[in-house]
Amino acid sequence: EAGVVQSPRYKIIEKKQPVAFWCNPISGHNTLYWYRQNLGQGPELLIRYENEEAVDDSQLPKDRFSAERLKGVDSTLKIQPAELGDSAVYLCASSLSWDRVDEQYFGPGTRLTVT
Amino acid sequence: EDKVVQSPLSLVVHEGDTVTLNCSYEVTNFRSLLWYKQEKKAPTFLFMLTSSGIEKKSGRLSSILDKKELSSILNITATQTGDSAIYLCAGIASGNQFYFGTGTSLTVIP
């Protein structure tokens, strides 16, 4: 079974530039999560989708961050414009449903460096 | 404010040692606690704990939840170099909100 796929794996951009991350969850997983992990910190949930609906985006900085999951499968997380403090690893995870938290599988992450 | 605190922040041991990692939580409407192992890539699931006092065990790893003390421990016996990783603890609220701790970085020296 293929795991959660993320791309790109690494991205270096200058501040004020836009950037987008892509996630393909495990087939059949209805719940998709985007996390941000700063160096030396645990992951911080940015947004959670149940199918195509964003059900928890309270930690998403909405002035510059946006996300979509149009057909309830793949998802894109965008930052525009990027700031130096956005440098982090962006993790995508998926699970069968919102209550199957013990079966949440993480992707390899995208390491973003903003210069 | 909901939070999860892990200790120690880092730990260096020799192969064969036994280690205990601590996690304390303050999570409104707490539902369960998860332990993950994170090597260079993404976190991988270790345990989910929902009931107090019931030990979960997987090989050399074991974990238990104490709801009275709002804490959990993760034990690793007979450590190996492959156990070197960051161990993350997360408290889950009833609405499925995740609160991760900062992790404990474990280094096992041959």
CSV table of C-alpha atoms in Angstrom, one decimal:
chain,number,residue,atom,x,y,z
A,1,GLU,CA,0.0,0.0,0.0
A,2,ALA,CA,1.4,3.4,-1.0
A,3,GLY,CA,1.9,5.9,1.8
A,4,VAL,CA,1.2,9.5,1.9
A,5,VAL,CA,3.0,11.3,-0.9
A,6,GLN,CA,4.2,14.9,-0.7
A,7,SER,CA,6.0,17.1,-3.1
A,8,PRO,CA,8.3,18.8,-3.3
A,9,ARG,CA,10.5,17.4,-0.6
A,10,TYR,CA,12.6,20.5,-0.4
A,11,LYS,CA,11.9,24.1,-1.4
A,12,ILE,CA,14.0,27.2,-1.0
A,13,ILE,CA,12.4,30.5,-1.9
A,14,GLU,CA,13.0,34.2,-1.2
A,15,LYS,CA,10.7,36.0,1.2
A,16,LYS,CA,7.6,37.5,-0.3
A,17,GLN,CA,7.5,34.8,-3.0
A,18,PRO,CA,4.6,32.3,-3.2
A,19,VAL,CA,5.0,28.6,-2.6
A,20,ALA,CA,2.7,25.6,-2.8
A,21,PHE,CA,2.9,22.1,-1.4
A,22,TRP,CA,1.0,19.1,-2.6
A,23,CYS,CA,-0.2,16.0,-0.8
A,24,ASN,CA,-1.7,12.8,-2.0
A,25,PRO,CA,-3.2,10.8,0.9
A,26,ILE,CA,-3.5,7.1,1.2
A,27,SER,CA,-6.3,5.8,-1.0
A,28,GLY,CA,-9.6,5.7,0.8
A,29,HIS,CA,-8.5,8.0,3.6
A,30,ASN,CA,-11.2,10.6,4.2
A,31,THR,CA,-9.4,12.7,6.7
A,32,LEU,CA,-6.4,14.8,5.7
A,33,TYR,CA,-4.2,16.9,7.9
A,34,TRP,CA,-1.6,19.6,7.3
A,35,TYR,CA,0.9,20.2,10.0
A,36,ARG,CA,3.8,22.6,10.4
A,37,GLN,CA,6.9,21.5,12.4
A,38,ASN,CA,9.5,24.0,13.4
A,39,LEU,CA,12.9,22.9,14.3
A,40,GLY,CA,13.0,21.4,17.8
A,41,GLN,CA,9.2,21.5,18.1
A,42,GLY,CA,6.4,19.0,17.7
A,43,PRO,CA,4.0,19.3,14.7
A,44,GLU,CA,1.4,22.0,14.9
A,45,LEU,CA,-1.9,21.3,13.2
A,46,LEU,CA,-2.7,23.9,10.5
A,47,ILE,CA,-5.9,22.4,9.0
A,48,ARG,CA,-7.9,19.2,8.9
A,49,TYR,CA,-10.2,18.1,6.1
A,50,GLU,CA,-13.0,15.6,6.2
A,51,ASN,CA,-13.4,14.8,2.6
A,52,GLU,CA,-13.4,18.1,0.9
A,53,GLU,CA,-14.6,20.1,3.9
A,54,ALA,CA,-12.1,22.0,6.1
A,55,VAL,CA,-13.4,21.2,9.6
A,56,ASP,CA,-10.6,22.6,11.7
A,57,ASP,CA,-8.6,25.5,10.4
A,58,SER,CA,-8.3,27.5,13.6
A,59,GLN,CA,-4.5,27.5,13.5
A,60,LEU,CA,-4.1,28.4,9.9
A,61,PRO,CA,-2.8,31.9,9.4
A,62,LYS,CA,-5.4,32.9,6.9
A,63,ASP,CA,-3.9,36.2,5.9
A,64,ARG,CA,-1.2,34.3,3.9
A,65,PHE,CA,-2.0,30.6,4.0
A,66,SER,CA,-4.7,28.9,2.0
A,67,ALA,CA,-5.5,25.2,1.4
A,68,GLU,CA,-7.8,23.3,-0.7
A,69,ARG,CA,-8.9,19.7,-1.2
A,70,LEU,CA,-11.2,20.0,-4.2
A,71,LYS,CA,-12.3,16.5,-4.9
A,72,GLY,CA,-11.7,15.1,-1.4
A,73,VAL,CA,-8.5,13.4,-2.4
A,74,ASP,CA,-5.3,15.5,-3.1
A,75,SER,CA,-4.7,18.7,-1.2
A,76,THR,CA,-2.6,21.8,-1.8
A,77,LEU,CA,-1.3,24.1,0.9
A,78,LYS,CA,-0.2,27.6,-0.3
A,79,ILE,CA,1.7,30.4,1.3
A,80,GLN,CA,1.6,33.8,-0.3
A,81,PRO,CA,3.7,35.8,0.4
A,82,ALA,CA,6.2,33.7,2.4
A,83,GLU,CA,8.0,35.2,5.4
A,84,LEU,CA,11.2,34.2,7.0
A,85,GLY,CA,9.3,32.7,9.9
A,86,ASP,CA,7.6,30.2,7.6
A,87,SER,CA,10.7,28.2,7.3
A,88,ALA,CA,9.7,24.8,8.7
A,89,VAL,CA,8.8,21.3,7.6
A,90,TYR,CA,5.2,21.0,6.4
A,91,LEU,CA,3.8,17.5,7.0
A,92,CYS,CA,0.7,16.0,5.5
A,93,ALA,CA,-1.1,13.1,7.2
A,94,SER,CA,-4.2,11.1,6.5
A,95,SER,CA,-6.5,8.7,8.3
A,96,LEU,CA,-9.5,6.7,7.4
A,97,SER,CA,-11.8,8.9,9.4
A,98,TRP,CA,-11.5,11.6,12.1
A,99,ASP,CA,-11.8,9.2,15.0
A,100,ARG,CA,-9.1,6.8,13.7
A,101,VAL,CA,-6.4,9.0,15.1
A,102,ASP,CA,-4.2,6.0,15.9
A,103,GLU,CA,-4.1,5.2,12.2
A,104,GLN,CA,-2.9,8.6,11.1
A,105,TYR,CA,-0.1,8.2,8.6
A,106,PHE,CA,2.4,10.9,7.9
A,107,GLY,CA,4.0,11.8,4.7
A,108,PRO,CA,7.8,12.6,4.4
A,109,GLY,CA,7.2,16.3,4.6
A,110,THR,CA,8.3,19.3,2.6
A,111,ARG,CA,11.2,21.2,4.1
A,112,LEU,CA,10.7,24.9,3.3
A,113,THR,CA,13.5,27.4,3.6
A,114,VAL,CA,12.7,31.1,3.2
A,115,THR,CA,15.7,33.3,2.7
B,1,GLU,CA,-4.3,27.0,27.1
B,2,ASP,CA,-4.1,23.3,26.1
B,3,LYS,CA,-0.5,22.0,26.1
B,4,VAL,CA,1.7,19.0,26.2
B,5,VAL,CA,5.1,19.0,27.8
B,6,GLN,CA,7.7,16.3,27.4
B,7,SER,CA,10.8,15.6,29.4
B,8,PRO,CA,13.6,15.4,29.2
B,9,LEU,CA,14.2,17.4,26.0
B,10,SER,CA,17.2,15.2,25.2
B,11,LEU,CA,18.8,12.1,26.4
B,12,VAL,CA,22.0,10.2,25.6
B,13,VAL,CA,22.3,6.6,26.8
B,14,HIS,CA,24.5,3.6,26.0
B,15,GLU,CA,23.2,0.5,24.2
B,16,GLY,CA,21.4,-1.8,26.6
B,17,ASP,CA,20.3,0.9,29.0
B,18,THR,CA,16.6,1.4,29.9
B,19,VAL,CA,15.0,4.8,29.4
B,20,THR,CA,11.8,6.4,30.5
B,21,LEU,CA,10.4,9.3,28.6
B,22,ASN,CA,7.8,11.5,30.2
B,23,CYS,CA,4.7,13.3,28.9
B,24,SER,CA,2.3,15.5,30.8
B,25,TYR,CA,-0.7,17.1,29.3
B,26,GLU,CA,-3.3,19.8,29.9
B,27,VAL,CA,-6.0,19.1,27.3
B,28,THR,CA,-9.6,20.2,27.6
B,29,ASN,CA,-12.0,17.3,27.0
B,30,PHE,CA,-9.0,14.9,26.8
B,31,ARG,CA,-9.8,11.8,24.8
B,32,SER,CA,-6.5,9.9,24.2
B,33,LEU,CA,-2.7,10.2,24.1
B,34,LEU,CA,-0.5,9.1,21.3
B,35,TRP,CA,3.2,8.4,21.1
B,36,TYR,CA,5.2,8.7,17.9
B,37,LYS,CA,8.7,8.0,16.9
B,38,GLN,CA,10.3,10.5,14.5
B,39,GLU,CA,13.5,9.7,12.8
B,40,LYS,CA,14.7,11.8,9.9
B,41,LYS,CA,11.4,11.8,8.2
B,42,ALA,CA,7.8,11.7,9.3
B,43,PRO,CA,6.5,10.5,12.7
B,44,THR,CA,5.5,6.9,12.9
B,45,PHE,CA,2.8,5.7,15.3
B,46,LEU,CA,3.8,3.8,18.4
B,47,PHE,CA,0.9,3.7,20.9
B,48,MET,CA,-2.5,5.1,21.6
B,49,LEU,CA,-3.6,5.3,25.2
B,50,THR,CA,-7.1,6.0,26.3
B,51,SER,CA,-7.6,4.2,29.6
B,52,SER,CA,-5.6,4.9,32.7
B,53,GLY,CA,-3.4,2.2,34.1
B,54,ILE,CA,-3.4,-0.2,31.2
B,55,GLU,CA,0.0,-0.8,29.8
B,56,LYS,CA,0.5,-1.0,26.0
B,57,LYS,CA,3.5,-3.1,25.0
B,58,SER,CA,5.3,-3.6,21.7
B,59,GLY,CA,8.6,-5.5,21.9
B,60,ARG,CA,11.0,-3.5,24.0
B,61,LEU,CA,8.7,-0.5,24.1
B,62,SER,CA,5.8,0.0,26.6
B,63,SER,CA,3.7,2.9,27.6
B,64,ILE,CA,1.1,3.7,30.2
B,65,LEU,CA,-1.3,6.5,30.9
B,66,ASP,CA,-2.1,8.0,34.3
B,67,LYS,CA,-5.2,10.2,34.0
B,68,LYS,CA,-5.0,11.2,37.7
B,69,GLU,CA,-1.6,12.7,37.1
B,70,LEU,CA,-2.4,13.8,33.6
B,71,SER,CA,0.7,12.1,32.4
B,72,SER,CA,2.2,9.2,30.4
B,73,ILE,CA,5.5,7.4,30.3
B,74,LEU,CA,7.2,5.6,27.4
B,75,ASN,CA,9.7,3.0,28.5
B,76,ILE,CA,12.3,1.5,26.2
B,77,THR,CA,14.3,-1.5,27.6
B,78,ALA,CA,17.6,-2.8,26.2
B,79,THR,CA,18.0,0.2,24.0
B,80,GLN,CA,19.6,-0.2,20.6
B,81,THR,CA,21.2,2.4,18.2
B,82,GLY,CA,18.1,2.1,16.0
B,83,ASP,CA,16.1,3.6,18.9
B,84,SER,CA,17.8,6.9,18.3
B,85,ALA,CA,15.0,9.3,17.3
B,86,ILE,CA,12.8,12.0,18.5
B,87,TYR,CA,9.8,10.7,20.5
B,88,LEU,CA,6.7,12.8,20.3
B,89,CYS,CA,3.7,12.7,22.5
B,90,ALA,CA,0.3,14.2,21.5
B,91,GLY,CA,-2.8,14.8,23.5
B,92,ILE,CA,-6.0,14.4,21.6
B,93,ALA,CA,-9.2,16.3,22.6
B,94,SER,CA,-12.7,15.0,22.0
B,95,GLY,CA,-13.0,17.2,18.9
B,96,ASN,CA,-9.9,15.5,17.5
B,97,GLN,CA,-7.7,18.5,18.1
B,98,PHE,CA,-4.0,17.4,18.3
B,99,TYR,CA,-1.6,19.0,20.8
B,100,PHE,CA,2.0,17.8,20.3
B,101,GLY,CA,4.8,18.1,22.7
B,102,THR,CA,8.2,19.3,21.7
B,103,GLY,CA,9.6,15.8,21.7
B,104,THR,CA,12.4,14.0,23.5
B,105,SER,CA,15.5,13.5,21.4
B,106,LEU,CA,17.0,10.1,22.3
B,107,THR,CA,20.5,9.2,21.2
B,108,VAL,CA,21.8,5.7,21.9
B,109,ILE,CA,25.5,5.3,21.8
B,110,PRO,CA,27.0,1.9,20.8
